[in-house]
């Protein structure tokens, strides 16, 4: 088949093969080995028949077949490769010997090889940390001492003790109970482990040990830096996010900069590009320069660990190197397609990995779109450097947009400018961070100096993410999941096609300006924060509680402080709270107390009330240390407080609760507040026992309230009769996104909704305000979240 007639046209001859292999493997992860073998057989048969037609063995091919025949053969071969490779892995995943033990939730002993660094599962501060460990099974011994040997993949949920320091490639034995995997990948089973590994079978491979030494050296070099850039730099350089603050992670996600927190093809390109510049500066020839770049590429892979995600990133970054060596820039696209095909065939699970999709799409966008946009900007008089800086992040963001939209349910309007602003900082931070890691074993002072220099560009990225995430209207809501990603992909392709025609290009430009000019005033001016007439705000602070009641301009009552000082401080700053007339701590669990320092940050707090129940002691000491000379007074049933438009009464618990499922929860301070005529019931984490007690001994005036702060983050421990007695119009559920407690309970939310309550959740709606002016309404501050009841 001859090449494209237009030398400037992209070479897409292998694109059909790669896309077909990718999509077939992705579909196969949700099917069975038998189904995929049938698909492979059908694809092989059709490819054979089509090829025979094209070569004339089965008659003269028609015009359409002559034009598109070999493309069809390529697609069918991609289906064949993807289906065959996935079927082989599914046969191992679904093997009956392991599946039967998973169904029994059997207790087993597993000998395994660690595949990637143990990483923490997000949890509430102060609670034991659970690590997730990806591993390959060597042998499994069941309860009847029967041994199973299989190359199956496992996911282990383990404690920190004994597991934190394990390296990829290390072989260990552990005991735990099997559980069902989530599906959609090649994981055969989840193993719940409660103790350290029983024994280790020798040290990890020397490559992993070398990487561990360098990565630990980078962490030490970053210790003197402030927490935010110091936690970001190892993630930016080697993908180590163990010290990355949750607030920075959330800001990066909101501004479309999450790709900077993980090793990607861009990291590889920066390191290899730096070596290439040095080679050219020293006047090295193309062969020597290519050899030096290859050495740098291998060394970088060793540094960041040759895990599947790193190999994927290195492959994407090496595409440019291959094009350089061949002297043919157009070879980059076929190299990308070949790399995708090989990676999917070797490891079909990559087909369902969001990082893989983002790497491939970003690389494709840079190869297909960025050069054309850069040249178009140059023709319009834009300087070359600026044209490159504008085209690269715009192309990468446009290509990755459908995947990001499907994952997050939002379309970021600040992603392109935010990524554009940080472009000058990425390369120096990465190169200096790599230097710090390399010299750390032999010259710790030099490593700290290099890390200190890298801290400045890292700080700039943190600042851009922080302010970009706080821009109102920065994220538009979108349909989540595969349907949302597919819809945006179709619209993106349609937009790119439309922009090729001058008339349609002008129409799109005018329409875009009209939409922006027409919608921004509606979104930003009336939807300012806080909304006028607000009577209570549930702050988005993660998996915890923090609620605010307005007393006067700049002054408020705060009930609980959440798990993160930064989060509650940000919420109070958004509300303009400069003075806290009263801080009430409902109980001493850390998801209500660990953020108390943020309430006191640059604010005067007049009084603090806490529960009479003193446990847990760790949370009580957190509050005691923060309040200092303000002092803590108990809030017992019957205590009242008034200031401005706020009236508070403690209505529970009616008596001390002992011997319950959770005494600290059930001894939470239960507050009834009236603000500007709106009644609000704040119940802390009070569970079924105290809710029944309040039904038996109702406070004066009863339990009816306009607004209910649902207890314990909407957990299942709710008394239905209590919810019916409160009969709220609005139910506020402070809860953290992605928490591993199952909060909130769908049953509880459904019951509240059927009772006529408007249910608002901080994990999906962000900060939520109830407005009492002109009839009750609800305003949410989350992504494009102005909603009224």
mmCIF file with all atom_site columns, C-alpha atoms in Angstrom, residues 516-667:
data_model
loop_
_atom_site.group_PDB
_atom_site.id
_atom_site.type_symbol
_atom_site.label_atom_id
_atom_site.label_alt_id
_atom_site.label_comp_id
_atom_site.label_asym_id
_atom_site.label_entity_id
_atom_site.label_seq_id
_atom_site.pdbx_PDB_ins_code
_atom_site.Cartn_x
_atom_site.Cartn_y
_atom_site.Cartn_z
_atom_site.occupancy
_atom_site.B_iso_or_equiv
_atom_site.pdbx_formal_charge
_atom_site.auth_seq_id
_atom_site.auth_comp_id
_atom_site.auth_asym_id
_atom_site.auth_atom_id
_atom_site.pdbx_PDB_model_num
ATOM 1   C CA . UNK A 1 516 ? -19.626 33.112 27.495 1.00 0.00 ? 516 UNK A CA 1
ATOM 2   C CA . UNK A 1 517 ? -20.903 36.686 27.603 1.00 0.00 ? 517 UNK A CA 1
ATOM 3   C CA . UNK A 1 518 ? -24.473 35.524 28.120 1.00 0.00 ? 518 UNK A CA 1
ATOM 4   C CA . UNK A 1 519 ? -23.862 32.939 30.814 1.00 0.00 ? 519 UNK A CA 1
ATOM 5   C CA . UNK A 1 520 ? -21.029 34.381 32.878 1.00 0.00 ? 520 UNK A CA 1
ATOM 6   C CA . UNK A 1 521 ? -23.088 37.230 34.363 1.00 0.00 ? 521 UNK A CA 1
ATOM 7   C CA . UNK A 1 522 ? -25.813 34.730 35.266 1.00 0.00 ? 522 UNK A CA 1
ATOM 8   C CA . UNK A 1 523 ? -23.325 32.362 36.830 1.00 0.00 ? 523 UNK A CA 1
ATOM 9   C CA . UNK A 1 524 ? -20.983 34.780 38.550 1.00 0.00 ? 524 UNK A CA 1
ATOM 10  C CA . UNK A 1 525 ? -22.910 37.879 39.544 1.00 0.00 ? 525 UNK A CA 1
ATOM 11  C CA . UNK A 1 526 ? -26.122 36.524 41.098 1.00 0.00 ? 526 UNK A CA 1
ATOM 12  C CA . UNK A 1 527 ? -24.336 33.322 42.166 1.00 0.00 ? 527 UNK A CA 1
ATOM 13  C CA . UNK A 1 528 ? -21.768 35.094 44.341 1.00 0.00 ? 528 UNK A CA 1
ATOM 14  C CA . UNK A 1 529 ? -20.669 33.479 47.543 1.00 0.00 ? 529 UNK A CA 1
ATOM 15  C CA . UNK A 1 530 ? -22.029 33.525 50.142 1.00 0.00 ? 530 UNK A CA 1
ATOM 16  C CA . UNK A 1 531 ? -25.576 34.009 48.828 1.00 0.00 ? 531 UNK A CA 1
ATOM 17  C CA . UNK A 1 532 ? -27.552 36.842 50.430 1.00 0.00 ? 532 UNK A CA 1
ATOM 18  C CA . UNK A 1 533 ? -29.739 35.756 53.316 1.00 0.00 ? 533 UNK A CA 1
ATOM 19  C CA . UNK A 1 534 ? -27.908 32.496 54.101 1.00 0.00 ? 534 UNK A CA 1
ATOM 20  C CA . UNK A 1 535 ? -28.794 30.907 57.453 1.00 0.00 ? 535 UNK A CA 1
ATOM 21  C CA . UNK A 1 536 ? -26.482 27.878 57.526 1.00 0.00 ? 536 UNK A CA 1
ATOM 22  C CA . UNK A 1 537 ? -23.593 26.588 55.407 1.00 0.00 ? 537 UNK A CA 1
ATOM 23  C CA . UNK A 1 538 ? -22.298 23.024 55.373 1.00 0.00 ? 538 UNK A CA 1
ATOM 24  C CA . UNK A 1 539 ? -18.628 23.299 54.436 1.00 0.00 ? 539 UNK A CA 1
ATOM 25  C CA . UNK A 1 540 ? -16.923 20.905 52.070 1.00 0.00 ? 540 UNK A CA 1
ATOM 26  C CA . UNK A 1 541 ? -14.097 19.653 54.303 1.00 0.00 ? 541 UNK A CA 1
ATOM 27  C CA . UNK A 1 542 ? -13.803 16.023 53.204 1.00 0.00 ? 542 UNK A CA 1
ATOM 28  C CA . UNK A 1 543 ? -14.971 13.154 55.398 1.00 0.00 ? 543 UNK A CA 1
ATOM 29  C CA . UNK A 1 544 ? -16.055 15.263 58.364 1.00 0.00 ? 544 UNK A CA 1
ATOM 30  C CA . UNK A 1 545 ? -18.372 17.999 59.634 1.00 0.00 ? 545 UNK A CA 1
ATOM 31  C CA . UNK A 1 546 ? -18.042 21.780 59.692 1.00 0.00 ? 546 UNK A CA 1
ATOM 32  C CA . UNK A 1 547 ? -21.146 24.002 59.743 1.00 0.00 ? 547 UNK A CA 1
ATOM 33  C CA . UNK A 1 548 ? -21.451 27.766 59.994 1.00 0.00 ? 548 UNK A CA 1
ATOM 34  C CA . UNK A 1 549 ? -24.331 29.948 61.272 1.00 0.00 ? 549 UNK A CA 1
ATOM 35  C CA . UNK A 1 550 ? -24.197 33.736 60.641 1.00 0.00 ? 550 UNK A CA 1
ATOM 36  C CA . UNK A 1 551 ? -24.377 36.026 63.694 1.00 0.00 ? 551 UNK A CA 1
ATOM 37  C CA . UNK A 1 552 ? -23.462 39.369 62.101 1.00 0.00 ? 552 UNK A CA 1
ATOM 38  C CA . UNK A 1 553 ? -21.363 40.544 59.138 1.00 0.00 ? 553 UNK A CA 1
ATOM 39  C CA . UNK A 1 554 ? -17.959 38.920 59.543 1.00 0.00 ? 554 UNK A CA 1
ATOM 40  C CA . UNK A 1 555 ? -19.061 37.001 62.663 1.00 0.00 ? 555 UNK A CA 1
ATOM 41  C CA . UNK A 1 556 ? -20.462 33.468 62.952 1.00 0.00 ? 556 UNK A CA 1
ATOM 42  C CA . UNK A 1 557 ? -21.038 30.362 65.037 1.00 0.00 ? 557 UNK A CA 1
ATOM 43  C CA . UNK A 1 558 ? -19.003 27.341 63.921 1.00 0.00 ? 558 UNK A CA 1
ATOM 44  C CA . UNK A 1 559 ? -20.150 23.817 64.744 1.00 0.00 ? 559 UNK A CA 1
ATOM 45  C CA . UNK A 1 560 ? -17.312 21.279 64.320 1.00 0.00 ? 560 UNK A CA 1
ATOM 46  C CA . UNK A 1 561 ? -14.093 21.817 62.390 1.00 0.00 ? 561 UNK A CA 1
ATOM 47  C CA . UNK A 1 562 ? -13.727 18.830 60.068 1.00 0.00 ? 562 UNK A CA 1
ATOM 48  C CA . UNK A 1 563 ? -10.554 16.785 59.555 1.00 0.00 ? 563 UNK A CA 1
ATOM 49  C CA . UNK A 1 564 ? -8.405  19.405 57.801 1.00 0.00 ? 564 UNK A CA 1
ATOM 50  C CA . UNK A 1 565 ? -7.406  22.884 59.116 1.00 0.00 ? 565 UNK A CA 1
ATOM 51  C CA . UNK A 1 566 ? -6.889  24.210 55.598 1.00 0.00 ? 566 UNK A CA 1
ATOM 52  C CA . UNK A 1 567 ? -10.340 23.135 54.417 1.00 0.00 ? 567 UNK A CA 1
ATOM 53  C CA . UNK A 1 568 ? -12.303 24.751 57.253 1.00 0.00 ? 568 UNK A CA 1
ATOM 54  C CA . UNK A 1 569 ? -10.158 27.885 57.084 1.00 0.00 ? 569 UNK A CA 1
ATOM 55  C CA . UNK A 1 570 ? -10.855 28.179 53.353 1.00 0.00 ? 570 UNK A CA 1
ATOM 56  C CA . UNK A 1 571 ? -14.587 27.766 53.937 1.00 0.00 ? 571 UNK A CA 1
ATOM 57  C CA . UNK A 1 572 ? -14.641 30.476 56.602 1.00 0.00 ? 572 UNK A CA 1
ATOM 58  C CA . UNK A 1 573 ? -12.611 32.822 54.404 1.00 0.00 ? 573 UNK A CA 1
ATOM 59  C CA . UNK A 1 574 ? -15.048 32.288 51.550 1.00 0.00 ? 574 UNK A CA 1
ATOM 60  C CA . UNK A 1 575 ? -17.861 33.254 53.916 1.00 0.00 ? 575 UNK A CA 1
ATOM 61  C CA . UNK A 1 576 ? -15.974 36.327 55.108 1.00 0.00 ? 576 UNK A CA 1
ATOM 62  C CA . UNK A 1 577 ? -15.874 35.112 58.731 1.00 0.00 ? 577 UNK A CA 1
ATOM 63  C CA . UNK A 1 578 ? -13.255 37.113 60.640 1.00 0.00 ? 578 UNK A CA 1
ATOM 64  C CA . UNK A 1 579 ? -14.575 36.443 64.137 1.00 0.00 ? 579 UNK A CA 1
ATOM 65  C CA . UNK A 1 580 ? -16.075 33.319 65.695 1.00 0.00 ? 580 UNK A CA 1
ATOM 66  C CA . UNK A 1 581 ? -18.564 34.188 68.393 1.00 0.00 ? 581 UNK A CA 1
ATOM 67  C CA . UNK A 1 582 ? -18.883 30.541 69.449 1.00 0.00 ? 582 UNK A CA 1
ATOM 68  C CA . UNK A 1 583 ? -17.223 27.281 68.467 1.00 0.00 ? 583 UNK A CA 1
ATOM 69  C CA . UNK A 1 584 ? -19.187 24.137 69.320 1.00 0.00 ? 584 UNK A CA 1
ATOM 70  C CA . UNK A 1 585 ? -17.500 20.739 69.075 1.00 0.00 ? 585 UNK A CA 1
ATOM 71  C CA . UNK A 1 586 ? -20.180 18.058 68.850 1.00 0.00 ? 586 UNK A CA 1
ATOM 72  C CA . UNK A 1 587 ? -17.801 15.238 69.901 1.00 0.00 ? 587 UNK A CA 1
ATOM 73  C CA . UNK A 1 588 ? -14.089 14.492 69.899 1.00 0.00 ? 588 UNK A CA 1
ATOM 74  C CA . UNK A 1 589 ? -13.631 12.218 66.867 1.00 0.00 ? 589 UNK A CA 1
ATOM 75  C CA . UNK A 1 590 ? -10.874 13.602 64.630 1.00 0.00 ? 590 UNK A CA 1
ATOM 76  C CA . UNK A 1 591 ? -13.156 14.044 61.613 1.00 0.00 ? 591 UNK A CA 1
ATOM 77  C CA . UNK A 1 592 ? -14.824 16.786 63.684 1.00 0.00 ? 592 UNK A CA 1
ATOM 78  C CA . UNK A 1 593 ? -11.786 18.133 65.586 1.00 0.00 ? 593 UNK A CA 1
ATOM 79  C CA . UNK A 1 594 ? -8.562  17.741 63.558 1.00 0.00 ? 594 UNK A CA 1
ATOM 80  C CA . UNK A 1 595 ? -9.293  20.960 61.638 1.00 0.00 ? 595 UNK A CA 1
ATOM 81  C CA . UNK A 1 596 ? -9.848  23.093 64.738 1.00 0.00 ? 596 UNK A CA 1
ATOM 82  C CA . UNK A 1 597 ? -6.584  24.960 64.156 1.00 0.00 ? 597 UNK A CA 1
ATOM 83  C CA . UNK A 1 598 ? -8.056  26.331 60.925 1.00 0.00 ? 598 UNK A CA 1
ATOM 84  C CA . UNK A 1 599 ? -10.937 27.942 62.846 1.00 0.00 ? 599 UNK A CA 1
ATOM 85  C CA . UNK A 1 600 ? -8.435  29.858 64.992 1.00 0.00 ? 600 UNK A CA 1
ATOM 86  C CA . UNK A 1 601 ? -6.201  30.834 62.050 1.00 0.00 ? 601 UNK A CA 1
ATOM 87  C CA . UNK A 1 602 ? -6.142  34.661 61.972 1.00 0.00 ? 602 UNK A CA 1
ATOM 88  C CA . UNK A 1 603 ? -9.474  34.796 63.820 1.00 0.00 ? 603 UNK A CA 1
ATOM 89  C CA . UNK A 1 604 ? -10.595 35.659 67.310 1.00 0.00 ? 604 UNK A CA 1
ATOM 90  C CA . UNK A 1 605 ? -12.709 32.947 68.934 1.00 0.00 ? 605 UNK A CA 1
ATOM 91  C CA . UNK A 1 606 ? -14.786 34.172 71.882 1.00 0.00 ? 606 UNK A CA 1
ATOM 92  C CA . UNK A 1 607 ? -16.002 30.886 73.421 1.00 0.00 ? 607 UNK A CA 1
ATOM 93  C CA . UNK A 1 608 ? -15.724 27.130 72.958 1.00 0.00 ? 608 UNK A CA 1
ATOM 94  C CA . UNK A 1 609 ? -18.298 24.542 74.027 1.00 0.00 ? 609 UNK A CA 1
ATOM 95  C CA . UNK A 1 610 ? -17.602 20.811 73.947 1.00 0.00 ? 610 UNK A CA 1
ATOM 96  C CA . UNK A 1 611 ? -19.461 17.613 74.898 1.00 0.00 ? 611 UNK A CA 1
ATOM 97  C CA . UNK A 1 612 ? -19.442 16.322 78.457 1.00 0.00 ? 612 UNK A CA 1
ATOM 98  C CA . UNK A 1 613 ? -18.254 12.931 77.189 1.00 0.00 ? 613 UNK A CA 1
ATOM 99  C CA . UNK A 1 614 ? -14.423 13.146 77.240 1.00 0.00 ? 614 UNK A CA 1
ATOM 100 C CA . UNK A 1 615 ? -13.513 10.463 74.725 1.00 0.00 ? 615 UNK A CA 1
ATOM 101 C CA . UNK A 1 616 ? -11.611 9.927  72.559 1.00 0.00 ? 616 UNK A CA 1
ATOM 102 C CA . UNK A 1 617 ? -8.778  11.624 74.423 1.00 0.00 ? 617 UNK A CA 1
ATOM 103 C CA . UNK A 1 618 ? -6.747  12.313 71.257 1.00 0.00 ? 618 UNK A CA 1
ATOM 104 C CA . UNK A 1 619 ? -9.472  14.520 69.813 1.00 0.00 ? 619 UNK A CA 1
ATOM 105 C CA . UNK A 1 620 ? -10.009 16.287 73.139 1.00 0.00 ? 620 UNK A CA 1
ATOM 106 C CA . UNK A 1 621 ? -6.298  17.130 73.315 1.00 0.00 ? 621 UNK A CA 1
ATOM 107 C CA . UNK A 1 622 ? -6.389  18.470 69.770 1.00 0.00 ? 622 UNK A CA 1
ATOM 108 C CA . UNK A 1 623 ? -9.110  20.918 70.772 1.00 0.00 ? 623 UNK A CA 1
ATOM 109 C CA . UNK A 1 624 ? -7.446  21.780 74.085 1.00 0.00 ? 624 UNK A CA 1
ATOM 110 C CA . UNK A 1 625 ? -4.154  22.608 72.345 1.00 0.00 ? 625 UNK A CA 1
ATOM 111 C CA . UNK A 1 626 ? -5.885  24.839 69.789 1.00 0.00 ? 626 UNK A CA 1
ATOM 112 C CA . UNK A 1 627 ? -8.154  26.825 72.131 1.00 0.00 ? 627 UNK A CA 1
ATOM 113 C CA . UNK A 1 628 ? -5.372  27.802 74.527 1.00 0.00 ? 628 UNK A CA 1
ATOM 114 C CA . UNK A 1 629 ? -6.530  30.517 76.886 1.00 0.00 ? 629 UNK A CA 1
ATOM 115 C CA . UNK A 1 630 ? -10.080 30.595 75.521 1.00 0.00 ? 630 UNK A CA 1
ATOM 116 C CA . UNK A 1 631 ? -10.921 27.512 77.563 1.00 0.00 ? 631 UNK A CA 1
ATOM 117 C CA . UNK A 1 632 ? -13.469 24.745 77.045 1.00 0.00 ? 632 UNK A CA 1
ATOM 118 C CA . UNK A 1 633 ? -16.873 24.572 78.709 1.00 0.00 ? 633 UNK A CA 1
ATOM 119 C CA . UNK A 1 634 ? -19.288 21.599 78.525 1.00 0.00 ? 634 UNK A CA 1
ATOM 120 C CA . UNK A 1 635 ? -22.532 21.962 76.575 1.00 0.00 ? 635 UNK A CA 1
ATOM 121 C CA . UNK A 1 636 ? -25.172 19.948 78.415 1.00 0.00 ? 636 UNK A CA 1
ATOM 122 C CA . UNK A 1 637 ? -28.878 19.491 77.678 1.00 0.00 ? 637 UNK A CA 1
ATOM 123 C CA . UNK A 1 638 ? -30.840 22.693 78.277 1.00 0.00 ? 638 UNK A CA 1
ATOM 124 C CA . UNK A 1 639 ? -27.941 25.119 77.742 1.00 0.00 ? 639 UNK A CA 1
ATOM 125 C CA . UNK A 1 640 ? -28.935 28.092 75.545 1.00 0.00 ? 640 UNK A CA 1
ATOM 126 C CA . UNK A 1 641 ? -27.043 30.849 73.760 1.00 0.00 ? 641 UNK A CA 1
ATOM 127 C CA . UNK A 1 642 ? -28.176 33.915 71.808 1.00 0.00 ? 642 UNK A CA 1
ATOM 128 C CA . UNK A 1 643 ? -26.371 36.460 69.657 1.00 0.00 ? 643 UNK A CA 1
ATOM 129 C CA . UNK A 1 644 ? -27.503 38.454 66.632 1.00 0.00 ? 644 UNK A CA 1
ATOM 130 C CA . UNK A 1 645 ? -29.908 36.403 64.523 1.00 0.00 ? 645 UNK A CA 1
ATOM 131 C CA . UNK A 1 646 ? -28.828 33.077 66.082 1.00 0.00 ? 646 UNK A CA 1
ATOM 132 C CA . UNK A 1 647 ? -30.487 31.247 68.962 1.00 0.00 ? 647 UNK A CA 1
ATOM 133 C CA . UNK A 1 648 ? -29.017 27.911 70.102 1.00 0.00 ? 648 UNK A CA 1
ATOM 134 C CA . UNK A 1 649 ? -30.336 25.259 72.485 1.00 0.00 ? 649 UNK A CA 1
ATOM 135 C CA . UNK A 1 650 ? -28.664 21.980 73.400 1.00 0.00 ? 650 UNK A CA 1
ATOM 136 C CA . UNK A 1 651 ? -31.402 19.330 73.180 1.00 0.00 ? 651 UNK A CA 1
ATOM 137 C CA . UNK A 1 652 ? -29.355 16.153 73.493 1.00 0.00 ? 652 UNK A CA 1
ATOM 138 C CA . UNK A 1 653 ? -28.301 13.723 74.515 1.00 0.00 ? 653 UNK A CA 1
ATOM 139 C CA . UNK A 1 654 ? -31.054 13.739 77.161 1.00 0.00 ? 654 UNK A CA 1
ATOM 140 C CA . UNK A 1 655 ? -28.838 11.586 79.409 1.00 0.00 ? 655 UNK A CA 1
ATOM 141 C CA . UNK A 1 656 ? -25.329 10.013 79.133 1.00 0.00 ? 656 UNK A CA 1
ATOM 142 C CA . UNK A 1 657 ? -25.262 7.122  76.679 1.00 0.00 ? 657 UNK A CA 1
ATOM 143 C CA . UNK A 1 658 ? -23.148 4.154  77.807 1.00 0.00 ? 658 UNK A CA 1
ATOM 144 C CA . UNK A 1 659 ? -22.540 0.733  76.281 1.00 0.00 ? 659 UNK A CA 1
ATOM 145 C CA . UNK A 1 660 ? -23.768 1.745  72.819 1.00 0.00 ? 660 UNK A CA 1
ATOM 146 C CA . UNK A 1 661 ? -22.231 0.862  69.464 1.00 0.00 ? 661 UNK A CA 1
ATOM 147 C CA . UNK A 1 662 ? -20.161 4.074  69.713 1.00 0.00 ? 662 UNK A CA 1
ATOM 148 C CA . UNK A 1 663 ? -20.400 6.043  72.951 1.00 0.00 ? 663 UNK A CA 1
ATOM 149 C CA . UNK A 1 664 ? -18.500 9.096  71.574 1.00 0.00 ? 664 UNK A CA 1
ATOM 150 C CA . UNK A 1 665 ? -20.927 9.302  68.632 1.00 0.00 ? 665 UNK A CA 1
ATOM 151 C CA . UNK A 1 666 ? -24.028 8.836  70.757 1.00 0.00 ? 666 UNK A CA 1
ATOM 152 C CA . UNK A 1 667 ? -22.917 11.473 73.265 1.00 0.00 ? 667 UNK A CA 1
#
